[in-house]
Every structure is written in structure tokens, then in C-alpha cells.
Amino acid sequence: MRMVAKTDECWLWTGPQNLAGYGSFGVGRGSKRNAHRWLWEQINGRASPKLHLDHLCRNRLCVRPEHMELVTHSENIRRGARSTYQSDKTQCVHGHPYDEVNTAWYRGTRYCRTCKREATKQRRDRLRQAGTLSNR
Ligand SMILES: [Zn+2]
Ligand SMILES: [Zn+2]
């Protein structure tokens, strides 16, 4: 087992999970705490129950406080709605939204910036693996 973690690594909760797939543990009288929220509060102090801890890394079992962002419930719902909204007119084939930030136009065709970025990254990774690009 490695003792020193890389700075951007997720801290995976290995204890029990709740039905939603988040780490959780009991705190007496049958009440359960979300592990990531509990740990975050140990470091940052009590968060308002109105606020939600959003996983920036999208890893539900991650409990690393640096990977959390405190958002309001409405913001969280808005984020969730963005990824589940079903219409090919408003999102790309991979489900990224065609909104102001994510949409780019090229010769009358719109494309998804997220996918474009992903494709660029993958191409770079392939080149790197092939030894064409040095590792910085
Ligand atoms: Zn994480
Ligand atoms: Zn996309």
C-alpha cells in the first residue's frame, strides 16, 4: 500500500454505503451521516443543512474535502437537470448541454466544446503513448 497519495487523488471511502452509493455511517439512534459531508465538516466546520456538497470529481465514494464544492440545493438540481435532460436538440450525443458556454460554431455546424476538448486530450494521450510527445 502506498502511503503518500498524489495531491489530486480521490480518497475512497471503504466503509458502508447508503442506497445512493455514498459512503455513510451511523451516528447513534439510527441516524446516518454521509461520510464525505462528515469529513468535510471536520475540516471546514458545520455546513448549513440548506447547502449541498457536490462532488466535483463525480466519485460518490470520494470523501476528500478538496473535491467537494458547497452548493445550494437549487444549484445542485440545476446541475443534475443539465445532465439528465433528454433532448438531442439541447445536448450532444454524449449528453453535454448545448448552452452558451459549451456550444461552439464552426461553418454553420454547432459542436460540443466538452467533446472537442475530450477528443483533443485523447489524441494527445495517444501521441504521448506512442512516444511522439514527451511527458512535459
Ligand atoms: Zn475525489
Ligand atoms: Zn459533448
PDB file of C-alpha atoms and ligand atoms in Angstrom:
ATOM      1  CA  MET A   1       0.000   0.000   0.000  1.00  0.00           C
ATOM      2  CA  ARG A   2       1.242   3.429  -0.918  1.00  0.00           C
ATOM      3  CA  MET A   3       1.364   5.824   1.998  1.00  0.00           C
ATOM      4  CA  VAL A   4       1.748   9.103   0.159  1.00  0.00           C
ATOM      5  CA  ALA A   5      -1.139   9.961  -2.115  1.00  0.00           C
ATOM      6  CA  LYS A   6      -0.851  12.175  -5.118  1.00  0.00           C
ATOM      7  CA  THR A   7      -2.414  15.534  -4.418  1.00  0.00           C
ATOM      8  CA  ASP A   8      -5.304  15.193  -6.837  1.00  0.00           C
ATOM      9  CA  GLU A   9      -6.264  11.629  -5.975  1.00  0.00           C
ATOM     10  CA  CYS A  10      -9.688  10.727  -4.679  1.00  0.00           C
ATOM     11  CA  TRP A  11      -9.924   9.434  -1.150  1.00  0.00           C
ATOM     12  CA  LEU A  12     -12.127   6.411  -1.442  1.00  0.00           C
ATOM     13  CA  TRP A  13     -14.450   5.532   1.371  1.00  0.00           C
ATOM     14  CA  THR A  14     -14.180   1.848   2.103  1.00  0.00           C
ATOM     15  CA  GLY A  15     -16.870   1.672   4.776  1.00  0.00           C
ATOM     16  CA  PRO A  16     -20.596   1.053   4.345  1.00  0.00           C
ATOM     17  CA  GLN A  17     -22.563   2.788   1.625  1.00  0.00           C
ATOM     18  CA  ASN A  18     -26.086   4.075   1.522  1.00  0.00           C
ATOM     19  CA  LEU A  19     -28.577   3.249  -1.218  1.00  0.00           C
ATOM     20  CA  ALA A  20     -27.457   6.180  -3.323  1.00  0.00           C
ATOM     21  CA  GLY A  21     -23.913   4.834  -3.357  1.00  0.00           C
ATOM     22  CA  TYR A  22     -22.444   7.393  -0.994  1.00  0.00           C
ATOM     23  CA  GLY A  23     -20.284   6.400   1.917  1.00  0.00           C
ATOM     24  CA  SER A  24     -22.290   6.539   5.112  1.00  0.00           C
ATOM     25  CA  PHE A  25     -22.088   5.548   8.720  1.00  0.00           C
ATOM     26  CA  GLY A  26     -24.391   5.536  11.704  1.00  0.00           C
ATOM     27  CA  VAL A  27     -24.107   8.150  14.405  1.00  0.00           C
ATOM     28  CA  GLY A  28     -26.359   6.649  17.038  1.00  0.00           C
ATOM     29  CA  ARG A  29     -30.134   6.411  17.285  1.00  0.00           C
ATOM     30  CA  GLY A  30     -30.352   5.104  13.741  1.00  0.00           C
ATOM     31  CA  SER A  31     -29.368   8.360  12.083  1.00  0.00           C
ATOM     32  CA  LYS A  32     -26.837   8.178   9.306  1.00  0.00           C
ATOM     33  CA  ARG A  33     -24.262  10.659   8.144  1.00  0.00           C
ATOM     34  CA  ASN A  34     -22.841  10.933   4.685  1.00  0.00           C
ATOM     35  CA  ALA A  35     -19.153  10.197   5.041  1.00  0.00           C
ATOM     36  CA  HIS A  36     -17.985  12.888   2.638  1.00  0.00           C
ATOM     37  CA  ARG A  37     -20.061  15.551   4.367  1.00  0.00           C
ATOM     38  CA  TRP A  38     -18.933  14.453   7.779  1.00  0.00           C
ATOM     39  CA  LEU A  39     -15.262  14.651   6.863  1.00  0.00           C
ATOM     40  CA  TRP A  40     -15.733  17.973   5.118  1.00  0.00           C
ATOM     41  CA  GLU A  41     -17.310  19.420   8.271  1.00  0.00           C
ATOM     42  CA  GLN A  42     -14.441  18.148  10.415  1.00  0.00           C
ATOM     43  CA  ILE A  43     -12.177  20.417   8.405  1.00  0.00           C
ATOM     44  CA  ASN A  44     -14.352  23.312   7.306  1.00  0.00           C
ATOM     45  CA  GLY A  45     -16.866  23.482  10.115  1.00  0.00           C
ATOM     46  CA  ARG A  46     -20.572  22.865  10.137  1.00  0.00           C
ATOM     47  CA  ALA A  47     -22.242  23.437   6.776  1.00  0.00           C
ATOM     48  CA  SER A  48     -25.763  24.754   6.600  1.00  0.00           C
ATOM     49  CA  PRO A  49     -28.279  21.934   6.010  1.00  0.00           C
ATOM     50  CA  LYS A  50     -29.580  24.043   3.143  1.00  0.00           C
ATOM     51  CA  LEU A  51     -26.330  23.575   1.333  1.00  0.00           C
ATOM     52  CA  HIS A  52     -25.303  20.501  -0.569  1.00  0.00           C
ATOM     53  CA  LEU A  53     -21.811  19.133  -1.006  1.00  0.00           C
ATOM     54  CA  ASP A  54     -21.329  18.493  -4.673  1.00  0.00           C
ATOM     55  CA  HIS A  55     -18.635  16.037  -5.765  1.00  0.00           C
ATOM     56  CA  LEU A  56     -16.504  17.861  -8.287  1.00  0.00           C
ATOM     57  CA  CYS A  57     -14.772  14.582  -9.138  1.00  0.00           C
ATOM     58  CA  ARG A  58     -18.149  12.828  -9.655  1.00  0.00           C
ATOM     59  CA  ASN A  59     -16.878   9.997  -7.497  1.00  0.00           C
ATOM     60  CA  ARG A  60     -19.579   9.307  -4.948  1.00  0.00           C
ATOM     61  CA  LEU A  61     -17.287   7.276  -2.740  1.00  0.00           C
ATOM     62  CA  CYS A  62     -14.693  10.013  -2.620  1.00  0.00           C
ATOM     63  CA  VAL A  63     -14.532  11.745   0.766  1.00  0.00           C
ATOM     64  CA  ARG A  64     -11.728  14.137   0.013  1.00  0.00           C
ATOM     65  CA  PRO A  65     -12.802  17.628   1.163  1.00  0.00           C
ATOM     66  CA  GLU A  66     -10.883  19.371  -1.634  1.00  0.00           C
ATOM     67  CA  HIS A  67     -13.046  17.515  -4.149  1.00  0.00           C
ATOM     68  CA  MET A  68     -16.249  18.957  -2.728  1.00  0.00           C
ATOM     69  CA  GLU A  69     -17.966  22.163  -3.553  1.00  0.00           C
ATOM     70  CA  LEU A  70     -20.636  23.591  -1.321  1.00  0.00           C
ATOM     71  CA  VAL A  71     -23.625  24.500  -3.479  1.00  0.00           C
ATOM     72  CA  THR A  72     -27.224  25.442  -2.818  1.00  0.00           C
ATOM     73  CA  HIS A  73     -29.876  22.831  -3.455  1.00  0.00           C
ATOM     74  CA  SER A  74     -31.228  24.754  -6.414  1.00  0.00           C
ATOM     75  CA  GLU A  75     -27.766  24.868  -7.959  1.00  0.00           C
ATOM     76  CA  ASN A  76     -27.405  21.145  -7.429  1.00  0.00           C
ATOM     77  CA  ILE A  77     -30.780  20.465  -9.021  1.00  0.00           C
ATOM     78  CA  ARG A  78     -29.824  22.704 -11.914  1.00  0.00           C
ATOM     79  CA  ARG A  79     -26.597  20.739 -12.385  1.00  0.00           C
ATOM     80  CA  GLY A  80     -28.433  17.450 -12.179  1.00  0.00           C
ATOM     81  CA  ALA A  81     -31.079  18.599 -14.636  1.00  0.00           C
ATOM     82  CA  ARG A  82     -28.386  19.581 -17.065  1.00  0.00           C
ATOM     83  CA  SER A  83     -27.019  16.046 -17.249  1.00  0.00           C
ATOM     84  CA  THR A  84     -30.347  14.217 -17.342  1.00  0.00           C
ATOM     85  CA  TYR A  85     -32.274  16.480 -19.679  1.00  0.00           C
ATOM     86  CA  GLN A  86     -33.277  14.325 -22.634  1.00  0.00           C
ATOM     87  CA  SER A  87     -33.429  16.071 -25.972  1.00  0.00           C
ATOM     88  CA  ASP A  88     -30.966  15.794 -28.806  1.00  0.00           C
ATOM     89  CA  LYS A  89     -31.675  19.426 -29.623  1.00  0.00           C
ATOM     90  CA  THR A  90     -30.227  20.674 -26.375  1.00  0.00           C
ATOM     91  CA  GLN A  91     -27.345  18.309 -25.832  1.00  0.00           C
ATOM     92  CA  CYS A  92     -24.692  16.468 -27.779  1.00  0.00           C
ATOM     93  CA  VAL A  93     -24.634  12.694 -28.249  1.00  0.00           C
ATOM     94  CA  HIS A  94     -22.728  12.388 -25.007  1.00  0.00           C
ATOM     95  CA  GLY A  95     -25.272  14.355 -23.041  1.00  0.00           C
ATOM     96  CA  HIS A  96     -23.319  17.603 -22.759  1.00  0.00           C
ATOM     97  CA  PRO A  97     -25.577  20.647 -22.837  1.00  0.00           C
ATOM     98  CA  TYR A  98     -25.701  22.940 -25.823  1.00  0.00           C
ATOM     99  CA  ASP A  99     -25.704  26.051 -23.717  1.00  0.00           C
ATOM    100  CA  GLU A 100     -23.844  29.340 -24.084  1.00  0.00           C
ATOM    101  CA  VAL A 101     -20.629  28.061 -22.544  1.00  0.00           C
ATOM    102  CA  ASN A 102     -20.492  24.646 -24.119  1.00  0.00           C
ATOM    103  CA  THR A 103     -21.585  25.426 -27.665  1.00  0.00           C
ATOM    104  CA  ALA A 104     -19.192  26.430 -30.379  1.00  0.00           C
ATOM    105  CA  TRP A 105     -19.993  27.032 -34.034  1.00  0.00           C
ATOM    106  CA  TYR A 106     -17.874  26.128 -36.991  1.00  0.00           C
ATOM    107  CA  ARG A 107     -19.113  26.805 -40.507  1.00  0.00           C
ATOM    108  CA  GLY A 108     -22.760  26.646 -39.514  1.00  0.00           C
ATOM    109  CA  THR A 109     -22.409  23.461 -37.506  1.00  0.00           C
ATOM    110  CA  ARG A 110     -22.520  23.545 -33.776  1.00  0.00           C
ATOM    111  CA  TYR A 111     -20.340  21.295 -31.765  1.00  0.00           C
ATOM    112  CA  CYS A 112     -19.817  20.469 -28.139  1.00  0.00           C
ATOM    113  CA  ARG A 113     -16.791  22.052 -26.524  1.00  0.00           C
ATOM    114  CA  THR A 114     -16.593  19.320 -23.885  1.00  0.00           C
ATOM    115  CA  CYS A 115     -16.410  16.563 -26.500  1.00  0.00           C
ATOM    116  CA  LYS A 116     -13.934  18.548 -28.555  1.00  0.00           C
ATOM    117  CA  ARG A 117     -11.733  19.020 -25.529  1.00  0.00           C
ATOM    118  CA  GLU A 118     -12.057  15.319 -24.710  1.00  0.00           C
ATOM    119  CA  ALA A 119     -11.079  14.346 -28.256  1.00  0.00           C
ATOM    120  CA  THR A 120      -8.071  16.642 -28.170  1.00  0.00           C
ATOM    121  CA  LYS A 121      -6.987  15.190 -24.875  1.00  0.00           C
ATOM    122  CA  GLN A 122      -7.372  11.624 -26.128  1.00  0.00           C
ATOM    123  CA  ARG A 123      -5.376  12.385 -29.240  1.00  0.00           C
ATOM    124  CA  ARG A 124      -2.660  13.903 -27.091  1.00  0.00           C
ATOM    125  CA  ASP A 125      -2.665  10.858 -24.813  1.00  0.00           C
ATOM    126  CA  ARG A 126      -2.330   8.557 -27.814  1.00  0.00           C
ATOM    127  CA  LEU A 127       0.571  10.578 -29.164  1.00  0.00           C
ATOM    128  CA  ARG A 128       2.188  10.535 -25.767  1.00  0.00           C
ATOM    129  CA  GLN A 129       1.784   6.777 -25.502  1.00  0.00           C
ATOM    130  CA  ALA A 130       3.300   6.408 -28.934  1.00  0.00           C
ATOM    131  CA  GLY A 131       6.253   8.378 -27.698  1.00  0.00           C
ATOM    132  CA  THR A 132       5.644  11.267 -30.072  1.00  0.00           C
ATOM    133  CA  LEU A 133       5.095  13.741 -27.284  1.00  0.00           C
ATOM    134  CA  SER A 134       7.282  13.928 -24.254  1.00  0.00           C
ATOM    135  CA  ASN A 135       5.701  13.917 -20.848  1.00  0.00           C
ATOM    136  CA  ARG A 136       6.226  17.640 -20.477  1.00  0.00           C
TER     137      ARG A 136
HETATM  138 ZN    ZN B   1     -12.478  12.857  -5.481  1.00  0.00          ZN
HETATM  139 ZN    ZN B   2     -20.305  16.585 -25.785  1.00  0.00          ZN
END
